[in-house]
JSON list of N, CA and C in Angstrom, two decimals:
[
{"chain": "Q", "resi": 1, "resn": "UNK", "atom": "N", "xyz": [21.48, 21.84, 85.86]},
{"chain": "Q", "resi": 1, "resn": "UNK", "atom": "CA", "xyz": [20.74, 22.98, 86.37]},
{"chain": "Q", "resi": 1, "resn": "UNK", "atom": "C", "xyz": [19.78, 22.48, 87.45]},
{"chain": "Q", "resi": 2, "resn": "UNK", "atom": "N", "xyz": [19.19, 23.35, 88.05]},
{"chain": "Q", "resi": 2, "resn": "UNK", "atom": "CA", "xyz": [17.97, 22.85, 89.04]},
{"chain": "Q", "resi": 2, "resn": "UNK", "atom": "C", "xyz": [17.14, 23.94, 89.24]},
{"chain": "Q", "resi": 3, "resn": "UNK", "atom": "N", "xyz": [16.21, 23.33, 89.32]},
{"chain": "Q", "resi": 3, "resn": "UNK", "atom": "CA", "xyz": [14.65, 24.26, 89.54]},
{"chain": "Q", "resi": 3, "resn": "UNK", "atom": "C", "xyz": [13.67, 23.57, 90.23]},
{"chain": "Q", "resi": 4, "resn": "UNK", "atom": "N", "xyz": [12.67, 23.73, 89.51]},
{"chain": "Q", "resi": 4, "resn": "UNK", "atom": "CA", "xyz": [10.97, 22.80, 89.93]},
{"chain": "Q", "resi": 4, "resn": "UNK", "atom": "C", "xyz": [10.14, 23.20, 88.87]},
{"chain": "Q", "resi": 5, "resn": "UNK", "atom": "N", "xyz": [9.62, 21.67, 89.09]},
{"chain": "Q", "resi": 5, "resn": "UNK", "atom": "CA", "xyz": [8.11, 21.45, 88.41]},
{"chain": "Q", "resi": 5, "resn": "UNK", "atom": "C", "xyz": [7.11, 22.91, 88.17]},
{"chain": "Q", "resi": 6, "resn": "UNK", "atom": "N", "xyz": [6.75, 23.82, 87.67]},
{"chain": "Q", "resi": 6, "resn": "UNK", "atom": "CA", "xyz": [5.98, 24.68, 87.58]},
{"chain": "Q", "resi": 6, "resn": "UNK", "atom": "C", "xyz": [4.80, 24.35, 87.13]},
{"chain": "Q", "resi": 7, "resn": "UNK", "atom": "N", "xyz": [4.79, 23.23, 86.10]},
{"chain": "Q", "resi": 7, "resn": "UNK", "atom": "CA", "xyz": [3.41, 22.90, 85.29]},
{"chain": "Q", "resi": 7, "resn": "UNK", "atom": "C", "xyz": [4.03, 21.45, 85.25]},
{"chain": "Q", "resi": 8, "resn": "UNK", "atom": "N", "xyz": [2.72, 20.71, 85.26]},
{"chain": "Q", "resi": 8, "resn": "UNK", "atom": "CA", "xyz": [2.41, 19.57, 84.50]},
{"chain": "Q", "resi": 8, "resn": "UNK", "atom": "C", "xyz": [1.07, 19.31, 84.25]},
{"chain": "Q", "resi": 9, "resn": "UNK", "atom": "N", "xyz": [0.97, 18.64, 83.04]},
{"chain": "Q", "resi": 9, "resn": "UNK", "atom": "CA", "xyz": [-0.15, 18.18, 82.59]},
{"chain": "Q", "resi": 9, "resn": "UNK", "atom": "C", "xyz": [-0.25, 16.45, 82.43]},
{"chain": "Q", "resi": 10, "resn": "UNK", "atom": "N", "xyz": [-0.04, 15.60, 83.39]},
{"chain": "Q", "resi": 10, "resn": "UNK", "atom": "CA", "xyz": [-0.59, 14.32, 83.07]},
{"chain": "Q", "resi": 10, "resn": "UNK", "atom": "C", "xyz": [-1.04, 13.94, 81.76]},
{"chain": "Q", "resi": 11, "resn": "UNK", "atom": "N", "xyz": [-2.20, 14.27, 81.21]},
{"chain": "Q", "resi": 11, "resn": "UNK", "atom": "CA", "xyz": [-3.09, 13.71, 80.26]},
{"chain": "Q", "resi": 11, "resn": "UNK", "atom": "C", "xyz": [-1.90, 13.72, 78.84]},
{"chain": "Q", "resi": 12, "resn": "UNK", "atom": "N", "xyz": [-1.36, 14.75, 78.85]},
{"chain": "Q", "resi": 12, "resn": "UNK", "atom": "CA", "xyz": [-0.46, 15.20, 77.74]},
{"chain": "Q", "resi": 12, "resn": "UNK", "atom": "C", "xyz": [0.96, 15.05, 78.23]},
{"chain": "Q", "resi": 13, "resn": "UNK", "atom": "N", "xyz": [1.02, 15.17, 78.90]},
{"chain": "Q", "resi": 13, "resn": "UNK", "atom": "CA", "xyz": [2.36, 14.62, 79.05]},
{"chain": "Q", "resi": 13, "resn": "UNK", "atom": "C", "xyz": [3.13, 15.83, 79.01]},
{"chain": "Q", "resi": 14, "resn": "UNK", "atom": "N", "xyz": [3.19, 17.00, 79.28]},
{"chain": "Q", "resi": 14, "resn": "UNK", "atom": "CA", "xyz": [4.11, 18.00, 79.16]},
{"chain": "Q", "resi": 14, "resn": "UNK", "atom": "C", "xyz": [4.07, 18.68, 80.66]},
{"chain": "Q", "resi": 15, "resn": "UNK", "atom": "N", "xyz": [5.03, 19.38, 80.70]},
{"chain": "Q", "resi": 15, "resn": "UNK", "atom": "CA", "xyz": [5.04, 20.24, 81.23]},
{"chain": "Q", "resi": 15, "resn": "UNK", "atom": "C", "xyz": [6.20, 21.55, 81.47]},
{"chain": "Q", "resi": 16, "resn": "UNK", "atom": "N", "xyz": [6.48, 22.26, 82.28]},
{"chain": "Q", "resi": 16, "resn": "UNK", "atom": "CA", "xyz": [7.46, 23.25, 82.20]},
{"chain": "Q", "resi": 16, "resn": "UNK", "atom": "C", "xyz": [8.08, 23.16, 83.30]},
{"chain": "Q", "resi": 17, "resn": "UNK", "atom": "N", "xyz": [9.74, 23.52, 83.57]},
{"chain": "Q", "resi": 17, "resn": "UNK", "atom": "CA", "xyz": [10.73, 23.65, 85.07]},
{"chain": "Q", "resi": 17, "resn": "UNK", "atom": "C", "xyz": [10.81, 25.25, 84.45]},
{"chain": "Q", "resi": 18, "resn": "UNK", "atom": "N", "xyz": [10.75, 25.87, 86.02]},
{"chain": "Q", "resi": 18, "resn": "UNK", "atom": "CA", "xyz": [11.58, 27.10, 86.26]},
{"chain": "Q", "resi": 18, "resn": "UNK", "atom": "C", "xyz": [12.93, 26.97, 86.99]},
{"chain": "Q", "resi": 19, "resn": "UNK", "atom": "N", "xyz": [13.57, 26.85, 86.42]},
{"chain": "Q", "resi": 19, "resn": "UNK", "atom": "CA", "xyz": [15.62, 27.13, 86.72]},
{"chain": "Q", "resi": 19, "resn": "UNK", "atom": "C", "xyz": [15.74, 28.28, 88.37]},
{"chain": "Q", "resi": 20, "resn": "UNK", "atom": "N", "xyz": [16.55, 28.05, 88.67]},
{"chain": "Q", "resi": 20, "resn": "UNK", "atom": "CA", "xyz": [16.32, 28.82, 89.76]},
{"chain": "Q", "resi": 20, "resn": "UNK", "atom": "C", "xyz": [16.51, 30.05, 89.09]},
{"chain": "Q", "resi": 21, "resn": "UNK", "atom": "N", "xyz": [17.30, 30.36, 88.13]},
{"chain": "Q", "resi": 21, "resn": "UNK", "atom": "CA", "xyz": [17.22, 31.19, 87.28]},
{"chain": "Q", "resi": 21, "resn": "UNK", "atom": "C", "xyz": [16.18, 31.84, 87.40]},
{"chain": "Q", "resi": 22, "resn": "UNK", "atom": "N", "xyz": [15.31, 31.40, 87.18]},
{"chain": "Q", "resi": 22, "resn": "UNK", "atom": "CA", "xyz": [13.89, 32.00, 86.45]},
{"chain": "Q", "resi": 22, "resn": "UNK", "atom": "C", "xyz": [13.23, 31.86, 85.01]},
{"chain": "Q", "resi": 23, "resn": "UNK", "atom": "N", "xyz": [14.10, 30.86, 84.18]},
{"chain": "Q", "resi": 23, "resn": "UNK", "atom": "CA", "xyz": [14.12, 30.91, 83.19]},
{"chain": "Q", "resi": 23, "resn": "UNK", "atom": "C", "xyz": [13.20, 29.71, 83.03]},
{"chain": "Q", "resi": 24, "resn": "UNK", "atom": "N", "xyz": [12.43, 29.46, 82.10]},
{"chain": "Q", "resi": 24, "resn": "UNK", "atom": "CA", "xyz": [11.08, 28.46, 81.79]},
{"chain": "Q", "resi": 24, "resn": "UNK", "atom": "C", "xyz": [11.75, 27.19, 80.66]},
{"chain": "Q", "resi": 25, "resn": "UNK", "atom": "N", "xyz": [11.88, 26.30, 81.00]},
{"chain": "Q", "resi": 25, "resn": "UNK", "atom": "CA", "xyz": [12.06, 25.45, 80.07]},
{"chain": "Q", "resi": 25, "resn": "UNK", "atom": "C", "xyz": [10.85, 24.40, 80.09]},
{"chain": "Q", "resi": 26, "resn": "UNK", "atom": "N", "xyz": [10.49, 24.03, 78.81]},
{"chain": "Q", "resi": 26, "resn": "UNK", "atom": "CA", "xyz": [8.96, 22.86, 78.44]},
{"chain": "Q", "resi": 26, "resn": "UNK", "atom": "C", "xyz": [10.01, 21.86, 78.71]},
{"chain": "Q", "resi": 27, "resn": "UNK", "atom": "N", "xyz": [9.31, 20.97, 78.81]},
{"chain": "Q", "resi": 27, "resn": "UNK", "atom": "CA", "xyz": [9.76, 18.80, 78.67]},
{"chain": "Q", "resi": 27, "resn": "UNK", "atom": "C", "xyz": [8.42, 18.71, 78.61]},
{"chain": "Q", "resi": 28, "resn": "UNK", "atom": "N", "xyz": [8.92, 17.16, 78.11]},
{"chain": "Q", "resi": 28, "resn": "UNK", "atom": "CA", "xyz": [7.80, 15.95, 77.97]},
{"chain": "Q", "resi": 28, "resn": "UNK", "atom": "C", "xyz": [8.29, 14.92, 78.70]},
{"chain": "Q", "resi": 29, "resn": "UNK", "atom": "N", "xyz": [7.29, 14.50, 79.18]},
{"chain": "Q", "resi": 29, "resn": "UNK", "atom": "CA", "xyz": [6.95, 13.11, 80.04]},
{"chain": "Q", "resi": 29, "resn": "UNK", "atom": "C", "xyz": [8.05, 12.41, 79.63]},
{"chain": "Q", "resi": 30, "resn": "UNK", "atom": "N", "xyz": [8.66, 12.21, 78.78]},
{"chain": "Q", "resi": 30, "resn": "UNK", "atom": "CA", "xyz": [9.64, 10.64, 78.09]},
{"chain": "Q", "resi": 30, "resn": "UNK", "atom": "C", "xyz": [11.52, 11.34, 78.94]},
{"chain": "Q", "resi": 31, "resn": "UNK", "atom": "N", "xyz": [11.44, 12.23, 79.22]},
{"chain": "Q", "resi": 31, "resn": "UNK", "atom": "CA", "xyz": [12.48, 13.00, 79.77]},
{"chain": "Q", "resi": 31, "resn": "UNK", "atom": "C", "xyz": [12.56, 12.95, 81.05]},
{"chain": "Q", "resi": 32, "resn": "UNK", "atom": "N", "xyz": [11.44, 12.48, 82.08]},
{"chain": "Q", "resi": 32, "resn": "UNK", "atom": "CA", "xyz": [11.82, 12.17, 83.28]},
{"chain": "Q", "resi": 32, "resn": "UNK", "atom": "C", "xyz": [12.41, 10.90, 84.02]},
{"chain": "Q", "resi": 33, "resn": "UNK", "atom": "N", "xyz": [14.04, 11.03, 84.52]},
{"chain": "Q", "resi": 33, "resn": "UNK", "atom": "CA", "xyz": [14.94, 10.21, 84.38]},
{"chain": "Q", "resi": 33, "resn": "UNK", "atom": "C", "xyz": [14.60, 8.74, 84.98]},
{"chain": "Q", "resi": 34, "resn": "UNK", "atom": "N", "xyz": [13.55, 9.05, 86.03]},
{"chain": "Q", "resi": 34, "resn": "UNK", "atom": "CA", "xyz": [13.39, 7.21, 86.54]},
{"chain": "Q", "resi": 34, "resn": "UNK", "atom": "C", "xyz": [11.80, 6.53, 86.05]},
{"chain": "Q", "resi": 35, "resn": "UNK", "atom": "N", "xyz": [12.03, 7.16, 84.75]},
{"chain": "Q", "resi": 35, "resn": "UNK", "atom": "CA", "xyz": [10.92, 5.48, 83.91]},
{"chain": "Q", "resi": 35, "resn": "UNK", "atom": "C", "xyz": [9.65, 6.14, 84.27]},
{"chain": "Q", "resi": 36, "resn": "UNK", "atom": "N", "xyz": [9.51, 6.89, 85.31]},
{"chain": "Q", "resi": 36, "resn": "UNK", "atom": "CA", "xyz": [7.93, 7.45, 85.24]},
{"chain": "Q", "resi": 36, "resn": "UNK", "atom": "C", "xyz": [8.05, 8.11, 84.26]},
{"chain": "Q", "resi": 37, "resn": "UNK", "atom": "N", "xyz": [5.95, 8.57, 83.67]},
{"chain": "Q", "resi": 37, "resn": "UNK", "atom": "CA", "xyz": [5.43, 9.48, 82.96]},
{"chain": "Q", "resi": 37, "resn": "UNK", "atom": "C", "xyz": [4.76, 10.35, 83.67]},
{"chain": "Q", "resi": 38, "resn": "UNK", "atom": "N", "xyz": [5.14, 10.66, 85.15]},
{"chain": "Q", "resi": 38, "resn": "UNK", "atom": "CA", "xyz": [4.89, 11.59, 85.60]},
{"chain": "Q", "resi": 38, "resn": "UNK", "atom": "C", "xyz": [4.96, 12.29, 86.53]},
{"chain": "Q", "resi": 39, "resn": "UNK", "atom": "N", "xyz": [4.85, 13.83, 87.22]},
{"chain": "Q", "resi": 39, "resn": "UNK", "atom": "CA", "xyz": [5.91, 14.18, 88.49]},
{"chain": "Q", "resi": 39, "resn": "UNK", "atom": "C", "xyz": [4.70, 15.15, 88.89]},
{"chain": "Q", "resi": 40, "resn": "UNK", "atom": "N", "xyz": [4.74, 15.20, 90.31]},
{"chain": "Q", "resi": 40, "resn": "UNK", "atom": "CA", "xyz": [4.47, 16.49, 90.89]},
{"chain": "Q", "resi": 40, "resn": "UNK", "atom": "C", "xyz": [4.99, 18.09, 90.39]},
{"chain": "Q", "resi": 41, "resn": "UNK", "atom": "N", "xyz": [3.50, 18.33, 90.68]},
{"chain": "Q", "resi": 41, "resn": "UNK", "atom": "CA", "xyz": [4.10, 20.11, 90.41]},
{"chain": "Q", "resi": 41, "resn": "UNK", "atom": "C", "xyz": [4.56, 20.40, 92.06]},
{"chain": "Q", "resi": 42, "resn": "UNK", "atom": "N", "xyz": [5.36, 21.33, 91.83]},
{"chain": "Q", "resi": 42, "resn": "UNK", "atom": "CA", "xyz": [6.47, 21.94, 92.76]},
{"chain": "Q", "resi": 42, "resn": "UNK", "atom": "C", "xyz": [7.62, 21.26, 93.07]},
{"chain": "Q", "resi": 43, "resn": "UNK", "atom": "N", "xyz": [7.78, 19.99, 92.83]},
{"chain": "Q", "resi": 43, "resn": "UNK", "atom": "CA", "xyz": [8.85, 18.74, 93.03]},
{"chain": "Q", "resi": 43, "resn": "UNK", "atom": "C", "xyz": [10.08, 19.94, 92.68]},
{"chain": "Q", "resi": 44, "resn": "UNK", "atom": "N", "xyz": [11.03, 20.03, 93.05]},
{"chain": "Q", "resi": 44, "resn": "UNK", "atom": "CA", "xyz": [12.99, 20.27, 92.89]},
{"chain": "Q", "resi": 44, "resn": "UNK", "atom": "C", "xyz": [12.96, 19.12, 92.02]},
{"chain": "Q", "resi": 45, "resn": "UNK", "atom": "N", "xyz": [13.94, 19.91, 91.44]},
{"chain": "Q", "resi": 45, "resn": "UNK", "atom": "CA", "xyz": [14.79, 18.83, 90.35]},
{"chain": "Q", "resi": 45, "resn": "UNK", "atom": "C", "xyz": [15.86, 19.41, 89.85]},
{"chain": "Q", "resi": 46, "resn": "UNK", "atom": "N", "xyz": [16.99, 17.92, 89.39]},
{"chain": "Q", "resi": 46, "resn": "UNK", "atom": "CA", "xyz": [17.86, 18.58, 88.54]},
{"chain": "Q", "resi": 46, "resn": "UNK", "atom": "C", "xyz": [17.49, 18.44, 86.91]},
{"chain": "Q", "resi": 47, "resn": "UNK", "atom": "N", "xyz": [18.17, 18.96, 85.98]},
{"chain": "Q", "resi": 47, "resn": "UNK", "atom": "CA", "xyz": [17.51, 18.76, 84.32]},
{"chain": "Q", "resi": 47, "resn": "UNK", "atom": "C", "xyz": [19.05, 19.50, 83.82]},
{"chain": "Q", "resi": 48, "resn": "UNK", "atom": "N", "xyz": [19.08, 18.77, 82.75]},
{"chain": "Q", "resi": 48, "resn": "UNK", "atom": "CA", "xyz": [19.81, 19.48, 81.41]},
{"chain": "Q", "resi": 48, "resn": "UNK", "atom": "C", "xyz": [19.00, 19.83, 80.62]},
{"chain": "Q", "resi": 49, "resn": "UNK", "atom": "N", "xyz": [19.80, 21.24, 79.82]},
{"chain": "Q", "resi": 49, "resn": "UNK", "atom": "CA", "xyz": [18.75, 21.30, 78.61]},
{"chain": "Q", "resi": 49, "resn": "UNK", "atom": "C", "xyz": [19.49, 21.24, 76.99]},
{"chain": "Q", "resi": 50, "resn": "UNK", "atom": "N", "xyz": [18.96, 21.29, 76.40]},
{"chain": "Q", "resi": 50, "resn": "UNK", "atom": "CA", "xyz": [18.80, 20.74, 75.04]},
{"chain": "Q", "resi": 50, "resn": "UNK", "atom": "C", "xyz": [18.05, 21.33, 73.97]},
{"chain": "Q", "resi": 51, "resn": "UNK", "atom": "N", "xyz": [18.45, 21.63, 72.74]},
{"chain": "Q", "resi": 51, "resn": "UNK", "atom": "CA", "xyz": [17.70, 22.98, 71.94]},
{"chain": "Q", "resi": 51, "resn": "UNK", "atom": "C", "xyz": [16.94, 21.47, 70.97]},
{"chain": "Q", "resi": 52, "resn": "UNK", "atom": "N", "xyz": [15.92, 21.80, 71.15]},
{"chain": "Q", "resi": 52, "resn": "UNK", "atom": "CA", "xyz": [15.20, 20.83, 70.54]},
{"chain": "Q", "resi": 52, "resn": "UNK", "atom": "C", "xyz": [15.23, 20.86, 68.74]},
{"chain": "Q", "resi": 53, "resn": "UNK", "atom": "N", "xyz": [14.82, 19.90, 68.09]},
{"chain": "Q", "resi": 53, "resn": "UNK", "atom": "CA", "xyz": [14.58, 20.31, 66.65]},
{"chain": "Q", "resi": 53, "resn": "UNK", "atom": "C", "xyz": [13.99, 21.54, 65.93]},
{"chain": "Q", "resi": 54, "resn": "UNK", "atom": "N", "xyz": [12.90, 21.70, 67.05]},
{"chain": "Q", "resi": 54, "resn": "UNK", "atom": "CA", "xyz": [12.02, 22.19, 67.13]},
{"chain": "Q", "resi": 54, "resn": "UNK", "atom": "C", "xyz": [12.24, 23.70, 66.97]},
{"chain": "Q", "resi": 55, "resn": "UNK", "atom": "N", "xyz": [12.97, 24.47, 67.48]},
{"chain": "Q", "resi": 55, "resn": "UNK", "atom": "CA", "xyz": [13.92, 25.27, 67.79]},
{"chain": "Q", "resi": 55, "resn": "UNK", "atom": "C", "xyz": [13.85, 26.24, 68.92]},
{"chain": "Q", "resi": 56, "resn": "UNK", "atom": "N", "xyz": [13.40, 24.88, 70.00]},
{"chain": "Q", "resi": 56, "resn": "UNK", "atom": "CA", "xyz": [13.26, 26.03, 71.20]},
{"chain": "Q", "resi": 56, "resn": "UNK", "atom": "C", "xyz": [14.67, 25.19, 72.45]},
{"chain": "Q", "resi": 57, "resn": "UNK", "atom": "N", "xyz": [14.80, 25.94, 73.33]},
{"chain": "Q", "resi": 57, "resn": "UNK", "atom": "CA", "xyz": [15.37, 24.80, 74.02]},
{"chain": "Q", "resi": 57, "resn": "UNK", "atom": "C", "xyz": [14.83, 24.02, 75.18]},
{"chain": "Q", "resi": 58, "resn": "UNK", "atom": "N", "xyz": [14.50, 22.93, 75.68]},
{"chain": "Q", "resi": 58, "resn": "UNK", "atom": "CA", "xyz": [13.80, 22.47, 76.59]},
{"chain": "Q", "resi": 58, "resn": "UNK", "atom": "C", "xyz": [14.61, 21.58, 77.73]},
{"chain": "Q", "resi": 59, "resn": "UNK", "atom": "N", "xyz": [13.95, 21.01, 78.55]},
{"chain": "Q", "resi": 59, "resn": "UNK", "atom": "CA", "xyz": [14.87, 20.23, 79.36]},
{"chain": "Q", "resi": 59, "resn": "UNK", "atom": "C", "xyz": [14.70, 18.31, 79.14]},
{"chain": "Q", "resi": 60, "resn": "UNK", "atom": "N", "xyz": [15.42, 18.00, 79.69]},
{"chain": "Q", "resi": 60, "resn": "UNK", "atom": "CA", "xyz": [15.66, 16.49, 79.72]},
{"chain": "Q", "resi": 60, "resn": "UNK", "atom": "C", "xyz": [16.26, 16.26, 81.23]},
{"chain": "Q", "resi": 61, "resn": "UNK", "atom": "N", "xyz": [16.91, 14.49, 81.18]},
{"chain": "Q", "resi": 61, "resn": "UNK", "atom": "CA", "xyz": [17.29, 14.19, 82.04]},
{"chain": "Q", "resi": 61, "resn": "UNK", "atom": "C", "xyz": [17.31, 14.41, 83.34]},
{"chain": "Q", "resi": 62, "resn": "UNK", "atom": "N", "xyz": [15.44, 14.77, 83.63]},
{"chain": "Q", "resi": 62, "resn": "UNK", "atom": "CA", "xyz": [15.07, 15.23, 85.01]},
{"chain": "Q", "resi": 62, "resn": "UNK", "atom": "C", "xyz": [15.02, 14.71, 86.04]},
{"chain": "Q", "resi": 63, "resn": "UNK", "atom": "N", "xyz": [15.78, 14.58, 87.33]},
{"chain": "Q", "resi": 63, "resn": "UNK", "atom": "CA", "xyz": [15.74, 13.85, 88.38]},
{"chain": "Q", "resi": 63, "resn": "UNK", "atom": "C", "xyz": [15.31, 14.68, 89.50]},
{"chain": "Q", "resi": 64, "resn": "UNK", "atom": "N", "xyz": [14.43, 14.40, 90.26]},
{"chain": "Q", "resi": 64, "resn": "UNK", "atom": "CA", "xyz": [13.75, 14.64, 91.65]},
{"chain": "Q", "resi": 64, "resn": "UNK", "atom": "C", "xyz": [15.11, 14.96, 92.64]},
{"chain": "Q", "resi": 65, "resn": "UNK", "atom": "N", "xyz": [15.10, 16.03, 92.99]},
{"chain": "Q", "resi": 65, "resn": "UNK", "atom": "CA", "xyz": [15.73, 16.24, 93.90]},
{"chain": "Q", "resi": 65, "resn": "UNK", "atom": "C", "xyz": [15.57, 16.01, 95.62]},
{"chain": "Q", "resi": 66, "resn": "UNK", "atom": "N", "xyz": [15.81, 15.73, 96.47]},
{"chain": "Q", "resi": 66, "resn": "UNK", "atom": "CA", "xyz": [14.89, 15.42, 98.02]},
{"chain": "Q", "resi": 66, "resn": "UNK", "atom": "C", "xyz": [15.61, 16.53, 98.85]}
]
């Protein structure tokens, strides 16, 4: 899928992508694909998502798009 950064929070490590969709998916910091813990808000990206344990679904495997 692809979207952008909408939120991040540094300190905590979370934040949310909007899909071009429109649709909101949360991640955490440990999900962004090149070893950083952390990204610009508004950055493009691509992400998969993934229904967490938790039972929501969120994204992973986020890469910066240019």
């Amino acid at each position: 899928m692809r979207g952008f950064v909408k939120e991040f929070d540094a300190h905590v490590g979370l934040g949310i992508i909007q899909a071009d969709s429109g649709d909101l998916f949360p991640f955490h910091c440990v999900n962004i694909s090149n070893g950083k813990r952390t990204i610009n808000i508004g950055v493009k990206v691509d992400f998969e998502t993934f229904d967490h344990p938790r039972g929501r679904t969120e994204a992973r495997m986020i890469e910066e798009v240019n």
